[in-house]
């Protein structure tokens, strides 16, 4: 049975970029695309002067959305991918979440037509990774041009890495993830949903998988600063765990080229910096920290807000650690 990819469409340039990414992915995975468009009729606070919309105003709004959806469907058909459309009244976030119940992947743009200019993430891009019933890919508003920020994040070099693209070897000042699928993993866990999902994506794209872990000793209490001996011991332990994780993948992905890099720096900065060159970033919807009611972790939000490559979010519904060594 063909897999189904749902794509949120609102007529924006970013939604068009999301559609193009979904088409390319559908071709690789033999999937069908379902275009989802939602519309609402603006509400009015009734005051001394009543404002009345024409009786056919809602019909006009629906027809406009139908035109957007039909144009998107024509683009998919021209690409040779099976397509269907659904146009539903209601909030776009809620409509997309509802349709994710019977989809294998959701693709949305980071920014749509609505929202304030200063908002980095649109409401749909924020809601879907947190509430979707299937994995979500968020396409940056500048993709595929991969427009870099005016002030790139600080350069961070890994404390451990087996990548053949060391800064010295590549002639670059930072690690190069070009052509790779990058997975944000815990350096002390050997099997996680993110790890498996990222390996599957790398296999689909025929690309190397690069595991990126952060030890984060920089957030330790200033009352106790680790000695160099403690740091080396922790880095060694993290490296052993990541190597065990790679070995655990061999059974299902025997020919997959898996690399790793471990950093001791703020996680969001490391991962956002990796999106400057990576083809795809895979992250979890939750991290180690945060309150139980917080569905989308702060690191995930930070990456989604500032990433310049597509980000696939694997839903983690509860704080359940992966298998340790």
CSV table of C-alpha atoms in Angstrom, one decimal:
chain,number,residue,atom,x,y,z
A,1,UNK,CA,0.0,0.0,0.0
A,2,UNK,CA,1.3,3.4,-0.9
A,3,UNK,CA,2.3,5.7,1.9
A,4,UNK,CA,0.5,9.1,2.2
A,5,UNK,CA,2.2,12.4,2.7
A,6,UNK,CA,0.0,15.3,3.7
A,7,UNK,CA,1.1,18.8,2.7
A,8,UNK,CA,-0.3,22.0,4.2
A,9,UNK,CA,-1.1,24.6,1.5
A,10,UNK,CA,-2.0,28.2,1.9
A,11,UNK,CA,-0.7,29.9,-1.2
A,12,UNK,CA,2.5,31.2,0.3
A,13,UNK,CA,5.9,30.8,-1.2
A,14,UNK,CA,7.0,28.7,1.7
A,15,UNK,CA,4.1,26.3,1.3
A,16,UNK,CA,5.1,25.9,-2.4
A,17,UNK,CA,8.6,25.0,-1.3
A,18,UNK,CA,7.2,22.5,1.1
A,19,UNK,CA,5.2,21.0,-1.7
A,20,UNK,CA,8.2,20.7,-3.9
A,21,UNK,CA,10.1,18.9,-1.1
A,22,UNK,CA,7.2,16.6,-0.6
A,23,UNK,CA,7.1,15.7,-4.3
A,24,UNK,CA,10.7,14.8,-4.4
A,25,UNK,CA,10.3,12.7,-1.3
A,26,UNK,CA,7.2,11.0,-2.6
A,27,UNK,CA,9.1,9.9,-5.7
A,28,UNK,CA,11.8,8.3,-3.6
A,29,UNK,CA,9.3,6.5,-1.3
A,30,UNK,CA,6.6,5.6,-3.9
A,31,UNK,CA,4.1,7.7,-1.9
A,32,UNK,CA,1.0,9.6,-2.7
A,33,UNK,CA,0.3,13.2,-1.7
A,34,UNK,CA,-2.8,14.6,-0.1
A,35,UNK,CA,-3.0,18.3,-0.2
A,36,UNK,CA,-4.7,19.8,2.8
A,37,UNK,CA,-6.1,23.4,2.8
A,38,UNK,CA,-8.1,25.0,5.5
A,39,UNK,CA,-10.0,28.2,5.6
A,40,UNK,CA,-11.9,30.3,8.1
A,41,UNK,CA,-14.3,33.2,7.6
A,42,UNK,CA,-13.1,36.2,9.7
A,43,UNK,CA,-15.2,36.8,12.8
A,44,UNK,CA,-16.4,40.3,13.8
A,45,UNK,CA,-16.9,41.8,17.3
A,46,UNK,CA,-20.3,43.3,17.2
A,47,UNK,CA,-20.3,46.9,18.4
A,48,UNK,CA,-22.6,49.9,18.0
A,49,UNK,CA,-22.3,49.6,14.3
A,50,UNK,CA,-22.9,46.1,13.0
A,51,UNK,CA,-20.7,44.8,10.2
A,52,UNK,CA,-22.4,42.4,8.0
A,53,UNK,CA,-20.6,40.3,5.4
A,54,UNK,CA,-22.3,39.5,2.1
A,55,UNK,CA,-24.2,36.2,2.2
A,56,UNK,CA,-21.8,34.6,-0.3
A,57,UNK,CA,-18.6,35.8,1.4
A,58,UNK,CA,-17.8,32.4,2.9
A,59,UNK,CA,-18.4,30.9,-0.6
A,60,UNK,CA,-15.9,33.3,-2.1
A,61,UNK,CA,-13.3,32.5,0.6
A,62,UNK,CA,-13.7,28.7,-0.1
A,63,UNK,CA,-13.4,29.2,-3.8
A,64,UNK,CA,-10.1,31.1,-3.4
A,65,UNK,CA,-8.8,28.2,-1.3
A,66,UNK,CA,-10.0,25.7,-3.8
A,67,UNK,CA,-8.1,27.5,-6.5
A,68,UNK,CA,-4.9,27.4,-4.5
A,69,UNK,CA,-5.4,23.6,-3.8
A,70,UNK,CA,-6.2,22.9,-7.5
A,71,UNK,CA,-3.0,24.7,-8.6
A,72,UNK,CA,-1.0,22.7,-6.1
A,73,UNK,CA,-2.6,19.4,-7.2
A,74,UNK,CA,-1.8,20.3,-10.8
A,75,UNK,CA,1.9,20.7,-9.9
A,76,UNK,CA,1.9,17.3,-8.2
A,77,UNK,CA,0.2,15.6,-11.2
A,78,UNK,CA,2.8,17.2,-13.6
A,79,UNK,CA,5.5,15.6,-11.5
A,80,UNK,CA,3.9,12.1,-11.9
A,81,UNK,CA,2.9,11.7,-8.3
A,82,UNK,CA,-0.6,10.5,-7.3
A,83,UNK,CA,-2.5,13.3,-5.5
A,84,UNK,CA,-5.8,14.1,-3.8
A,85,UNK,CA,-7.0,17.3,-2.2
A,86,UNK,CA,-9.1,18.0,0.9
A,87,UNK,CA,-10.5,21.5,1.7
A,88,UNK,CA,-11.9,21.9,5.2
A,89,UNK,CA,-13.2,24.8,7.2
A,90,UNK,CA,-11.4,25.3,10.4
A,91,UNK,CA,-8.1,26.3,12.0
A,92,UNK,CA,-5.2,25.2,9.8
A,93,UNK,CA,-3.3,23.7,12.7
A,94,UNK,CA,-6.2,21.6,14.0
A,95,UNK,CA,-7.1,20.5,10.5
A,96,UNK,CA,-3.5,19.3,9.8
A,97,UNK,CA,-3.3,17.5,13.1
A,98,UNK,CA,-6.6,15.7,12.4
A,99,UNK,CA,-5.4,14.6,8.9
A,100,UNK,CA,-2.2,13.4,10.4
A,101,UNK,CA,-4.1,10.5,12.0
A,102,UNK,CA,-4.2,8.6,8.7
A,103,UNK,CA,-0.9,9.8,7.2
A,104,UNK,CA,2.6,8.6,7.2
A,105,UNK,CA,4.3,12.0,7.0
A,106,UNK,CA,3.3,15.6,7.2
A,107,UNK,CA,5.2,18.4,5.4
A,108,UNK,CA,4.6,22.1,6.3
A,109,UNK,CA,6.4,25.3,5.7
A,110,UNK,CA,8.0,27.1,8.6
A,111,UNK,CA,6.0,30.2,7.8
A,112,UNK,CA,2.7,30.8,6.1
A,113,UNK,CA,0.7,33.8,5.1
A,114,UNK,CA,-0.4,34.6,8.6
A,115,UNK,CA,1.4,35.6,11.8
A,116,UNK,CA,3.5,38.7,12.8
A,117,UNK,CA,6.6,39.5,10.8
A,118,UNK,CA,8.7,38.9,13.9
A,119,UNK,CA,7.5,35.4,14.5
A,120,UNK,CA,10.1,32.8,13.4
A,121,UNK,CA,7.6,29.9,13.3
A,122,UNK,CA,4.1,29.9,12.0
A,123,UNK,CA,1.3,28.4,14.1
A,124,UNK,CA,1.1,25.3,12.0
A,125,UNK,CA,4.9,24.7,12.0
A,126,UNK,CA,4.8,25.0,15.8
A,127,UNK,CA,1.7,22.9,16.4
A,128,UNK,CA,2.4,20.0,14.0
A,129,UNK,CA,5.7,18.7,15.5
A,130,UNK,CA,4.1,18.8,19.0
A,131,UNK,CA,0.7,17.3,18.2
A,132,UNK,CA,0.9,15.4,14.9
A,133,UNK,CA,0.2,11.7,14.9
A,134,UNK,CA,2.9,11.1,12.3
A,135,UNK,CA,6.4,12.5,11.8
A,136,UNK,CA,6.6,16.1,10.5
A,137,UNK,CA,9.0,17.8,8.2
A,138,UNK,CA,9.3,21.5,8.5
A,139,UNK,CA,10.7,23.4,5.5
A,140,UNK,CA,12.4,26.7,6.2
A,141,UNK,CA,11.1,29.8,4.6
A,142,UNK,CA,14.4,30.4,2.8
A,143,UNK,CA,14.6,26.8,1.4
A,144,UNK,CA,15.9,25.7,-1.1
A,145,UNK,CA,18.2,28.8,-1.3
A,146,UNK,CA,19.5,28.0,2.2
A,147,UNK,CA,19.9,31.7,3.0
A,148,UNK,CA,22.3,32.1,5.9
A,149,UNK,CA,21.7,34.3,8.9
A,150,UNK,CA,23.4,37.7,8.9
A,151,UNK,CA,25.2,36.6,12.1
A,152,UNK,CA,26.0,32.9,11.9
A,153,UNK,CA,26.3,31.0,15.2
A,154,UNK,CA,29.7,30.7,16.8
A,155,UNK,CA,32.0,28.0,15.4
A,156,UNK,CA,32.0,24.9,17.5
A,157,UNK,CA,34.5,22.0,16.9
A,158,UNK,CA,33.7,18.5,18.1
A,159,UNK,CA,35.5,17.0,21.1
A,160,UNK,CA,35.2,13.5,19.4
A,161,UNK,CA,34.5,12.6,15.8
A,162,UNK,CA,35.1,9.9,13.2
A,163,UNK,CA,34.0,12.1,10.3
A,164,UNK,CA,36.3,12.1,7.3
A,165,UNK,CA,35.5,15.8,6.9
A,166,UNK,CA,37.4,17.3,9.7
A,167,UNK,CA,37.9,21.1,9.4
A,168,UNK,CA,41.5,20.6,8.7
A,169,UNK,CA,40.9,18.1,5.9
A,170,UNK,CA,38.1,20.1,4.3
A,171,UNK,CA,39.8,23.5,4.6
A,172,UNK,CA,36.7,24.8,6.4
A,173,UNK,CA,36.5,26.4,9.8
A,174,UNK,CA,33.6,24.3,10.9
A,175,UNK,CA,32.5,20.7,10.3
A,176,UNK,CA,30.9,20.1,6.9
A,177,UNK,CA,27.7,18.0,6.8
A,178,UNK,CA,27.0,18.4,3.1
A,179,UNK,CA,25.1,15.5,1.6
A,180,UNK,CA,24.5,14.0,5.0
A,181,UNK,CA,21.4,13.3,7.1
A,182,UNK,CA,22.1,14.6,10.6
A,183,UNK,CA,20.5,13.1,13.7
A,184,UNK,CA,20.4,14.8,17.0
A,185,UNK,CA,21.0,12.0,19.5
A,186,UNK,CA,21.8,11.6,23.2
A,187,UNK,CA,25.5,10.7,23.4
A,188,UNK,CA,24.8,8.3,26.3
A,189,UNK,CA,21.9,6.2,24.7
A,190,UNK,CA,22.4,3.5,22.2
A,191,UNK,CA,18.9,3.1,20.7
A,192,UNK,CA,16.3,5.8,20.3
A,193,UNK,CA,13.3,6.5,17.9
A,194,UNK,CA,15.3,9.4,16.4
A,195,UNK,CA,18.3,7.2,15.7
A,196,UNK,CA,16.1,4.6,13.9
A,197,UNK,CA,14.1,7.2,12.0
A,198,UNK,CA,17.2,9.0,10.8
A,199,UNK,CA,18.9,5.8,9.7
A,200,UNK,CA,15.8,5.0,7.6
A,201,UNK,CA,15.9,8.4,6.0
A,202,UNK,CA,19.6,8.1,5.2
A,203,UNK,CA,19.0,4.7,3.6
A,204,UNK,CA,16.1,6.1,1.5
A,205,UNK,CA,18.3,9.0,0.2
A,206,UNK,CA,21.5,6.9,-0.1
A,207,UNK,CA,23.3,9.4,2.1
A,208,UNK,CA,25.7,9.1,5.0
A,209,UNK,CA,24.1,9.3,8.5
A,210,UNK,CA,25.9,11.7,10.9
A,211,UNK,CA,25.0,11.3,14.6
A,212,UNK,CA,25.5,14.5,16.5
A,213,UNK,CA,25.5,14.4,20.3
A,214,UNK,CA,26.0,17.1,22.9
A,215,UNK,CA,27.5,16.4,26.3
A,216,UNK,CA,26.7,19.9,27.6
A,217,UNK,CA,29.1,20.1,30.6
A,218,UNK,CA,28.8,23.9,30.1
A,219,UNK,CA,25.5,23.8,32.0
A,220,UNK,CA,26.9,22.2,35.1
A,221,UNK,CA,26.8,24.0,38.4
A,222,UNK,CA,29.6,26.6,38.8
A,223,UNK,CA,30.1,25.1,42.2
A,224,UNK,CA,31.7,22.1,40.6
A,225,UNK,CA,33.7,22.4,37.5
A,226,UNK,CA,35.0,19.1,36.0
A,227,UNK,CA,38.7,18.6,35.8
A,228,UNK,CA,40.3,17.7,32.5
A,229,UNK,CA,40.5,14.1,33.6
A,230,UNK,CA,36.7,14.1,34.2
A,231,UNK,CA,36.0,15.6,30.8
A,232,UNK,CA,38.2,13.1,29.0
A,233,UNK,CA,36.5,10.2,30.9
A,234,UNK,CA,33.0,11.6,30.0
A,235,UNK,CA,34.0,12.1,26.3
A,236,UNK,CA,35.4,8.6,26.2
A,237,UNK,CA,32.2,7.2,27.7
A,238,UNK,CA,30.0,9.1,25.2
A,239,UNK,CA,32.1,7.9,22.3
A,240,UNK,CA,31.7,4.3,23.4
A,241,UNK,CA,27.9,4.8,23.6
A,242,UNK,CA,27.7,6.3,20.2
A,243,UNK,CA,29.8,3.5,18.7
A,244,UNK,CA,27.5,1.0,20.4
A,245,UNK,CA,24.5,2.8,18.8
A,246,UNK,CA,26.2,2.5,15.4
A,247,UNK,CA,26.8,-1.1,15.9
A,248,UNK,CA,23.1,-1.6,16.9
A,249,UNK,CA,22.1,-0.2,13.5
A,250,UNK,CA,24.2,-2.7,11.6
A,251,UNK,CA,21.5,-5.5,11.7
A,252,UNK,CA,18.9,-3.4,9.9
A,253,UNK,CA,21.2,-1.1,7.9
A,254,UNK,CA,24.3,-3.1,7.2
A,255,UNK,CA,25.7,-0.9,4.4
A,256,UNK,CA,24.8,2.5,5.8
A,257,UNK,CA,27.7,4.8,6.2
A,258,UNK,CA,27.3,6.1,9.8
A,259,UNK,CA,29.5,8.9,11.2
A,260,UNK,CA,29.4,10.7,14.6
A,261,UNK,CA,30.5,13.9,16.1
A,262,UNK,CA,30.3,14.8,19.8
A,263,UNK,CA,30.2,18.4,21.0
A,264,UNK,CA,30.5,20.1,24.4
A,265,UNK,CA,28.4,23.2,23.7
A,266,UNK,CA,24.8,24.5,23.7
A,267,UNK,CA,22.7,22.0,21.9
A,268,UNK,CA,20.6,24.4,19.9
A,269,UNK,CA,23.7,26.3,18.6
A,270,UNK,CA,25.3,23.0,17.6
A,271,UNK,CA,22.3,21.7,15.8
A,272,UNK,CA,21.4,24.9,14.1
A,273,UNK,CA,25.0,25.3,12.9
A,274,UNK,CA,24.8,21.8,11.4
A,275,UNK,CA,21.8,22.9,9.3
A,276,UNK,CA,24.0,25.3,7.5
A,277,UNK,CA,25.3,22.4,5.4
A,278,UNK,CA,23.2,19.3,6.2
A,279,UNK,CA,20.7,18.0,3.7
A,280,UNK,CA,18.2,17.0,6.4
A,281,UNK,CA,18.1,17.3,10.2
A,282,UNK,CA,16.3,14.7,12.3
A,283,UNK,CA,15.3,15.7,15.9
A,284,UNK,CA,13.0,14.5,18.6
A,285,UNK,CA,10.0,16.5,19.8
A,286,UNK,CA,11.2,16.2,23.4
A,287,UNK,CA,14.5,16.5,25.1
A,288,UNK,CA,15.7,15.5,28.6
A,289,UNK,CA,14.6,18.7,30.3
A,290,UNK,CA,11.3,20.6,30.7
A,291,UNK,CA,8.1,20.0,32.5
A,292,UNK,CA,5.9,17.0,31.7
A,293,UNK,CA,3.3,19.2,30.1
A,294,UNK,CA,5.8,20.7,27.7
A,295,UNK,CA,5.3,18.8,24.5
A,296,UNK,CA,7.8,20.5,22.2
A,297,UNK,CA,11.2,20.8,23.9
A,298,UNK,CA,13.1,24.1,23.9
A,299,UNK,CA,15.9,22.7,21.8
A,300,UNK,CA,13.4,21.5,19.2
A,301,UNK,CA,11.7,24.9,19.1
A,302,UNK,CA,15.1,26.6,18.7
A,303,UNK,CA,16.2,24.3,15.9
A,304,UNK,CA,12.9,24.7,14.0
A,305,UNK,CA,13.0,28.5,14.4
A,306,UNK,CA,16.5,29.0,13.0
A,307,UNK,CA,17.3,25.9,10.8
A,308,UNK,CA,18.1,26.6,7.2
A,309,UNK,CA,17.6,23.0,6.0
A,310,UNK,CA,14.5,20.8,6.2
A,311,UNK,CA,14.0,19.4,9.7
A,312,UNK,CA,12.2,16.1,10.4
A,313,UNK,CA,10.6,15.9,13.9
A,314,UNK,CA,10.1,12.5,15.4
A,315,UNK,CA,7.3,12.6,17.9
A,316,UNK,CA,8.4,11.5,21.4
A,317,UNK,CA,5.3,11.4,23.5
A,318,UNK,CA,6.8,10.7,26.9
A,319,UNK,CA,10.1,10.8,28.6
A,320,UNK,CA,11.2,7.3,28.1
A,321,UNK,CA,15.0,6.9,27.9
A,322,UNK,CA,16.5,4.7,25.2
A,323,UNK,CA,18.4,1.5,25.9
A,324,UNK,CA,21.7,2.2,27.6
A,325,UNK,CA,24.8,0.2,27.3
